[in-house]
Coordinates of C-alpha atoms in Angstrom, one line a residue:
M1 CA -21.5 28.5 -27.4
F2 CA -22.9 25.7 -29.5
N3 CA -26.0 26.0 -31.7
D4 CA -26.7 22.3 -32.0
I5 CA -26.3 19.2 -29.8
K6 CA -24.1 17.3 -32.3
S7 CA -21.3 19.8 -32.2
A8 CA -21.6 20.2 -28.5
L9 CA -21.3 16.4 -28.0
V10 CA -18.3 16.2 -30.4
Y11 CA -16.7 18.9 -28.2
I12 CA -17.2 17.2 -24.8
E13 CA -16.3 13.8 -26.2
S14 CA -13.0 15.2 -27.3
K15 CA -12.0 16.1 -23.8
R16 CA -9.6 13.5 -22.4
T17 CA -7.6 15.5 -19.9
K18 CA -6.5 13.3 -16.9
R19 CA -7.0 15.0 -13.6
T20 CA -7.1 13.8 -10.0
L21 CA -10.2 13.4 -7.8
E22 CA -8.8 16.1 -5.5
Q23 CA -8.6 18.5 -8.5
F24 CA -12.2 17.7 -9.4
K25 CA -13.4 18.2 -5.8
E26 CA -11.7 21.7 -5.9
T27 CA -13.7 22.5 -9.1
I28 CA -16.9 21.3 -7.5
K29 CA -16.3 23.6 -4.5
K30 CA -15.1 26.5 -6.5
Y31 CA -18.2 26.7 -8.7
G32 CA -20.7 25.6 -6.1
F33 CA -22.2 22.4 -7.6
N34 CA -24.6 20.8 -5.2
I35 CA -23.2 17.4 -4.1
Y36 CA -25.6 17.1 -1.1
Q37 CA -28.7 16.4 -3.1
K38 CA -31.5 14.4 -1.6
N39 CA -31.3 10.6 -1.4
I40 CA -28.3 9.7 -3.6
I41 CA -27.6 6.0 -4.0
H42 CA -24.0 5.3 -5.1
I43 CA -23.2 2.1 -6.9
A44 CA -19.8 0.4 -7.6
G45 CA -18.8 -3.1 -8.7
T46 CA -17.0 -4.9 -11.5
N47 CA -20.2 -6.2 -13.2
G48 CA -23.9 -5.5 -12.9
K49 CA -23.7 -1.8 -11.9
G50 CA -26.0 -0.7 -14.7
S51 CA -28.5 -3.5 -14.3
T52 CA -28.7 -3.0 -10.6
T53 CA -29.2 0.7 -11.1
N54 CA -32.0 -0.1 -13.6
F55 CA -33.7 -2.6 -11.2
I56 CA -33.7 -0.1 -8.3
K57 CA -35.0 2.6 -10.6
D58 CA -37.8 0.4 -12.0
I59 CA -38.9 -0.7 -8.5
M60 CA -39.0 2.8 -7.2
V61 CA -40.8 4.2 -10.3
E62 CA -43.5 1.5 -9.9
H63 CA -43.9 2.7 -6.3
G64 CA -44.6 6.3 -7.6
Y65 CA -41.1 7.8 -7.0
R66 CA -39.3 10.1 -9.4
V67 CA -35.8 8.8 -9.9
G68 CA -32.7 10.1 -11.7
T69 CA -30.0 7.8 -12.9
F70 CA -26.4 8.4 -14.0
T71 CA -24.7 5.5 -15.8
S72 CA -21.8 4.9 -18.2
P73 CA -20.8 4.2 -20.8
Y74 CA -23.7 5.0 -23.1
L75 CA -25.2 2.4 -25.4
I76 CA -27.8 4.3 -27.4
C77 CA -26.5 7.9 -27.4
H78 CA -24.7 10.2 -25.0
N79 CA -27.9 11.4 -23.5
D80 CA -28.7 8.0 -22.0
R81 CA -26.1 8.5 -19.3
I82 CA -28.4 10.9 -17.6
C83 CA -32.1 9.9 -17.2
I84 CA -35.2 10.6 -15.1
N85 CA -37.6 7.7 -14.7
G86 CA -35.8 6.1 -17.6
E87 CA -36.3 9.0 -20.0
M88 CA -33.0 10.5 -21.4
I89 CA -32.2 14.1 -20.9
S90 CA -33.5 16.0 -24.0
D91 CA -31.1 17.4 -26.6
E92 CA -32.4 20.8 -25.8
R93 CA -31.8 20.6 -22.1
L94 CA -28.4 18.9 -22.6
L95 CA -27.3 21.6 -25.0
M96 CA -28.4 24.4 -22.6
I97 CA -26.4 22.9 -19.8
I98 CA -23.3 22.3 -21.9
N99 CA -23.4 25.9 -23.1
S100 CA -23.7 27.1 -19.5
L101 CA -20.6 25.1 -18.6
V102 CA -18.2 26.0 -21.5
E103 CA -16.3 28.6 -19.5
I104 CA -15.8 26.2 -16.6
I105 CA -14.7 23.4 -19.0
E106 CA -12.1 25.6 -20.6
S107 CA -10.9 27.2 -17.4
E108 CA -10.6 23.9 -15.5
Q109 CA -9.6 21.7 -18.5
L110 CA -12.2 19.1 -17.6
S111 CA -12.4 15.5 -19.0
M112 CA -15.6 14.2 -20.6
F113 CA -16.5 12.2 -17.6
E114 CA -16.1 15.2 -15.3
I115 CA -18.3 17.2 -17.7
D116 CA -20.9 14.5 -17.6
I117 CA -20.9 14.5 -13.8
L118 CA -21.4 18.3 -13.7
I119 CA -24.2 18.1 -16.3
M120 CA -25.9 15.4 -14.1
L121 CA -25.4 17.4 -10.9
R122 CA -26.9 20.5 -12.4
Y123 CA -29.8 18.7 -14.1
F124 CA -30.7 16.7 -11.0
D125 CA -30.4 19.8 -8.8
E126 CA -32.9 21.6 -11.1
E127 CA -35.5 18.8 -11.0
E128 CA -37.8 17.6 -8.2
L129 CA -36.5 14.1 -7.6
D130 CA -37.1 11.6 -4.8
Y131 CA -33.9 9.5 -5.5
R132 CA -30.8 9.8 -7.5
I133 CA -28.8 6.6 -8.4
I134 CA -25.2 7.3 -9.5
E135 CA -23.0 4.6 -11.0
T136 CA -19.2 4.9 -10.7
G137 CA -17.1 4.9 -13.9
I138 CA -14.1 2.9 -12.8
G139 CA -13.4 1.7 -9.2
G140 CA -14.8 3.9 -6.5
L141 CA -12.1 5.4 -4.2
N142 CA -10.7 7.7 -6.9
D143 CA -13.6 7.7 -9.2
K144 CA -14.9 11.2 -10.1
T145 CA -18.4 10.3 -9.0
N146 CA -17.0 10.0 -5.4
V147 CA -17.6 13.7 -4.8
I148 CA -21.2 13.0 -3.9
D149 CA -22.8 12.5 -0.4
S150 CA -24.9 9.3 -0.6
V151 CA -27.7 7.9 1.6
C152 CA -26.4 4.4 1.0
S153 CA -23.9 2.6 -1.1
V154 CA -24.0 -0.5 -3.2
I155 CA -21.2 -2.8 -4.4
T156 CA -22.3 -5.5 -6.8
N157 CA -19.3 -7.8 -7.0
I158 CA -15.5 -7.9 -7.4
G159 CA -13.7 -9.3 -10.5
Y160 CA -10.7 -8.6 -12.6
D161 CA -11.1 -5.5 -14.8
H162 CA -9.2 -2.3 -15.2
Q163 CA -6.3 -3.7 -13.3
F164 CA -4.0 -1.0 -14.7
M165 CA -5.9 1.5 -12.4
L166 CA -7.2 -0.7 -9.6
G167 CA -4.5 -3.3 -8.9
D168 CA -3.7 -6.8 -9.9
T169 CA -5.4 -8.6 -7.0
L170 CA -9.1 -8.9 -6.0
A171 CA -8.2 -7.5 -2.6
Q172 CA -6.7 -4.4 -4.2
I173 CA -9.8 -4.0 -6.5
A174 CA -12.1 -4.5 -3.5
H175 CA -10.3 -1.7 -1.6
H176 CA -11.0 0.7 -4.5
K177 CA -14.7 -0.3 -4.7
A178 CA -15.1 0.1 -0.9
G179 CA -14.0 3.7 -1.3
I180 CA -17.6 4.7 -2.0
I181 CA -18.7 3.8 1.5
K182 CA -19.5 7.0 3.4
P183 CA -19.6 7.7 7.1
E184 CA -22.6 6.4 9.1
Q185 CA -24.4 4.7 6.2
T186 CA -25.3 1.2 5.1
C187 CA -23.5 -0.5 2.2
F188 CA -25.2 -3.4 0.4
T189 CA -23.3 -6.0 -1.5
S190 CA -24.0 -9.2 -3.5
E191 CA -20.3 -10.2 -3.4
I192 CA -20.0 -13.8 -2.1
N193 CA -16.2 -14.0 -1.4
N194 CA -15.9 -13.6 2.4
D195 CA -12.4 -12.3 2.2
L196 CA -13.6 -9.4 0.0
I197 CA -16.6 -8.8 2.2
D198 CA -14.2 -8.5 5.1
I199 CA -12.4 -5.7 3.2
F200 CA -15.7 -3.9 2.8
K201 CA -16.5 -4.3 6.5
A202 CA -13.1 -3.0 7.5
A203 CA -13.6 0.1 5.4
A204 CA -17.1 0.5 6.8
E205 CA -16.0 0.1 10.4
I206 CA -13.5 3.0 10.1
K207 CA -16.5 5.2 9.1
N208 CA -18.9 3.9 11.6
S209 CA -20.9 2.3 8.8
Q210 CA -22.3 -1.2 8.2
V211 CA -22.2 -3.7 5.4
V212 CA -25.2 -5.9 4.5
S213 CA -24.2 -9.0 2.6
V214 CA -27.3 -9.9 0.5
E215 CA -28.2 -13.5 0.4
I216 CA -28.6 -14.7 -3.2
D217 CA -31.0 -17.6 -4.0
C218 CA -28.9 -19.9 -6.2
D219 CA -31.5 -22.7 -6.4
Y220 CA -33.2 -21.6 -9.6
R221 CA -33.8 -22.8 -13.1
Y222 CA -34.8 -21.0 -16.3
P223 CA -37.2 -19.2 -16.3
Y224 CA -35.7 -17.8 -13.2
H225 CA -37.8 -18.2 -10.1
F226 CA -36.0 -17.0 -6.9
S227 CA -36.7 -16.0 -3.3
C228 CA -35.9 -12.7 -1.7
L229 CA -36.9 -11.3 1.7
G230 CA -39.5 -14.1 2.1
Y231 CA -41.2 -13.5 -1.3
D232 CA -41.0 -15.5 -4.5
Y233 CA -40.2 -13.6 -7.8
Q234 CA -39.7 -14.5 -11.4
L235 CA -37.4 -13.0 -14.0
S236 CA -37.8 -13.6 -17.8
N237 CA -36.1 -12.4 -20.9
C238 CA -32.7 -11.8 -19.3
G239 CA -29.5 -13.5 -18.3
S240 CA -29.2 -15.7 -15.2
Y241 CA -26.7 -13.2 -13.7
Q242 CA -29.6 -10.8 -13.3
V243 CA -31.0 -12.8 -10.4
A244 CA -28.2 -11.5 -8.2
N245 CA -28.6 -7.9 -9.5
A246 CA -32.4 -8.0 -8.9
T247 CA -32.0 -9.5 -5.4
L248 CA -29.5 -6.7 -4.5
A249 CA -31.8 -4.1 -5.9
I250 CA -34.8 -5.4 -3.9
N251 CA -32.8 -5.3 -0.7
V252 CA -31.7 -1.8 -1.3
C253 CA -35.2 -0.7 -2.1
D254 CA -36.6 -2.5 1.0
Y255 CA -34.1 -0.5 3.1
L256 CA -35.2 2.9 1.6
I257 CA -38.9 2.5 0.9
E258 CA -41.9 0.4 2.0
L259 CA -42.3 -2.3 -0.7
D260 CA -45.4 -3.6 -2.3
H261 CA -44.2 -6.9 -3.5
S262 CA -46.7 -7.0 -6.4
L263 CA -45.2 -3.8 -7.7
V264 CA -41.7 -5.3 -7.3
Q265 CA -42.8 -8.2 -9.6
R266 CA -44.3 -5.7 -12.0
A267 CA -41.0 -3.9 -12.2
L268 CA -39.2 -7.3 -12.8
D269 CA -41.7 -8.1 -15.6
G270 CA -40.9 -4.9 -17.4
F271 CA -37.1 -5.0 -16.9
S272 CA -34.9 -4.5 -19.9
W273 CA -31.4 -3.2 -20.2
P274 CA -29.8 -2.6 -23.6
G275 CA -26.9 -4.8 -24.4
R276 CA -27.4 -7.2 -21.5
F277 CA -28.6 -10.5 -23.1
E278 CA -30.8 -8.4 -25.4
K279 CA -32.5 -10.3 -28.1
F280 CA -32.9 -9.3 -31.8
G281 CA -34.5 -12.2 -33.5
K282 CA -31.9 -15.0 -33.4
I283 CA -29.2 -12.5 -32.3
Y284 CA -28.3 -12.0 -28.7
L285 CA -26.2 -9.0 -27.6
D286 CA -24.4 -9.2 -24.3
G287 CA -21.8 -6.8 -23.0
A288 CA -19.7 -9.5 -21.2
H289 CA -16.6 -7.3 -21.2
N290 CA -14.4 -9.2 -18.7
I291 CA -13.8 -12.8 -17.4
D292 CA -16.6 -12.8 -14.9
G293 CA -19.0 -11.4 -17.6
I294 CA -18.1 -14.2 -20.0
K295 CA -18.6 -16.8 -17.3
A296 CA -22.0 -15.4 -16.6
L297 CA -22.9 -15.3 -20.2
I298 CA -21.9 -19.0 -20.7
K299 CA -24.0 -20.0 -17.7
T300 CA -27.0 -18.2 -19.2
L301 CA -26.5 -20.0 -22.5
H302 CA -26.4 -23.3 -20.7
D303 CA -29.4 -22.5 -18.5
Q304 CA -31.5 -21.5 -21.5
Q305 CA -30.1 -24.4 -23.6
I306 CA -29.1 -22.2 -26.4
K307 CA -27.2 -24.4 -28.9
K308 CA -26.0 -24.3 -32.5
A309 CA -24.7 -20.8 -31.7
L310 CA -21.9 -18.8 -33.2
V311 CA -20.0 -16.3 -31.0
I312 CA -19.0 -13.0 -32.6
F313 CA -16.5 -11.4 -30.3
S314 CA -14.6 -8.1 -30.0
A315 CA -12.9 -6.4 -27.1
L316 CA -10.6 -3.5 -26.6
G317 CA -6.9 -3.9 -25.9
D318 CA -7.1 -3.5 -22.1
K319 CA -9.0 -6.8 -21.7
D320 CA -7.8 -10.3 -21.2
I321 CA -8.8 -11.3 -24.7
E322 CA -7.1 -14.7 -24.8
Q323 CA -8.7 -16.0 -21.6
M324 CA -12.1 -14.6 -22.6
E325 CA -12.0 -16.4 -25.9
A326 CA -10.7 -19.6 -24.2
L327 CA -13.7 -19.7 -22.0
L328 CA -15.9 -19.5 -25.1
S329 CA -14.1 -22.4 -26.8
E330 CA -17.1 -24.7 -26.8
Y331 CA -18.7 -22.4 -29.4
P332 CA -17.4 -21.6 -32.8
L333 CA -16.0 -18.0 -32.6
I334 CA -15.2 -15.2 -35.0
Q335 CA -13.0 -12.3 -34.0
A336 CA -14.7 -9.1 -35.3
T337 CA -13.6 -5.6 -35.8
F338 CA -15.4 -2.3 -35.4
A339 CA -14.5 1.4 -35.6
D340 CA -12.5 2.2 -32.4
E341 CA -8.9 3.4 -32.3
R342 CA -8.4 1.4 -29.1
L343 CA -9.1 -1.9 -30.9
Q344 CA -6.1 -4.2 -31.2
L345 CA -7.9 -7.4 -32.5
E346 CA -7.5 -8.6 -36.0
G347 CA -10.6 -10.0 -37.7
I348 CA -13.4 -9.3 -40.1
D349 CA -15.9 -6.4 -39.9
F350 CA -18.8 -7.3 -37.6
K351 CA -21.3 -6.5 -40.3
E352 CA -19.8 -9.0 -42.6
A353 CA -19.6 -11.6 -39.8
I354 CA -23.4 -11.1 -39.2
K355 CA -24.4 -11.2 -42.8
N356 CA -22.2 -14.2 -43.7
N357 CA -23.5 -16.4 -40.8
I358 CA -27.0 -15.3 -39.9
D359 CA -28.5 -18.2 -42.0
L360 CA -25.9 -20.8 -40.9
Y361 CA -26.6 -20.9 -37.2
D362 CA -29.7 -21.0 -35.0
H363 CA -28.2 -18.2 -32.8
L364 CA -25.6 -15.5 -33.0
I365 CA -24.1 -14.5 -29.7
I366 CA -22.4 -11.1 -30.1
T367 CA -20.3 -10.2 -27.0
G368 CA -17.3 -8.3 -25.7
S369 CA -16.6 -4.6 -25.1
L370 CA -19.6 -2.4 -24.3
H371 CA -18.4 0.0 -27.0
F372 CA -18.6 -2.9 -29.5
I373 CA -22.1 -3.8 -28.3
S374 CA -23.2 -0.2 -28.6
T375 CA -21.9 -0.1 -32.2
V376 CA -23.6 -3.4 -33.1
R377 CA -26.8 -2.4 -31.5
K378 CA -27.1 0.8 -33.5
Y379 CA -26.4 -1.2 -36.7
L380 CA -29.1 -3.8 -35.9
Q381 CA -31.7 -1.1 -35.1
N382 CA -30.9 0.9 -38.2
N383 CA -30.9 -2.1 -40.5
L384 CA -34.0 -3.7 -38.9
I385 CA -32.1 -7.0 -38.5
E386 CA -34.7 -8.2 -36.0
K387 CA -37.3 -8.2 -38.8
Q388 CA -35.1 -10.3 -41.0
V389 CA -34.2 -13.1 -38.7

């Protein structure tokens, strides 16, 4: 038993045991966790999972629904993985649930991600929720979130990431993402590669399900005006890649609830997602942690005509660092370091990179690993950088 949340989080974050999905399913069944909760939306994809989750949540909350969300990794604190209507689970509630699970954690030798899923399932089961949006960790087919029974599934896109687990080709990666499709349900996707969509459709056909390929309006300029389902919308204060995520979210919500399109626009107006083209004065934070993410970031910089910018970059060793940096070659770039044992880059500490260059450029673009972005974000908030620039 733990007396404080800090020691409890240190405990669960130390749990790195590797187990199979089948083992986790056995644990779920053995201890009676409710995986058949009402209205679960399951989301997979290479990029945009968190943003799409947030768009769906915001739209539904504007329509008066109570919505739980499960996302990863966290950017602010561990609690932000598990929220209701955007409000993180409290330290008190999180501590209570962790303490109730200690015997199971020790007996089953659970990993941190498995523990988080059990916390989420218990928390959501104890609350009166209208919808629950659950984001996969990695892949879909063998992802530990794939124990749930969903009302619909969502696949944002397919790109190269986590190849060591998902395969070296887009087709192999798509096969893993399609693993979240459940029998007799609808899967929505914003993927535009027809060969990959065919993989989704083949997986759906086996389960007597269907795939809806969402049409993305690509004829937009900044600020982003786009059409969806016969209505015109506007997105501000975000990256261009959010048009696809917002369009996907609107289609999912239209399938599940009756939409008031003025409320949809209100949700879009209030949209924010930490670490996704988030602005702190002249500093932009963007968790472009793979090739497609970097390409999307560059398009946003071009769309918004952000010039005289320095890129401060850091990524973990499992990423294609050389290609990511090559894509950013039109901008001066500094390799930065931060405290993470998985970091293999050489460079200067990110805090020094910011301090040494904040007055030399019109903009600083800080990008790379989501873990890097989380670390930088906490530093900026704690040091009130946004008031200094």
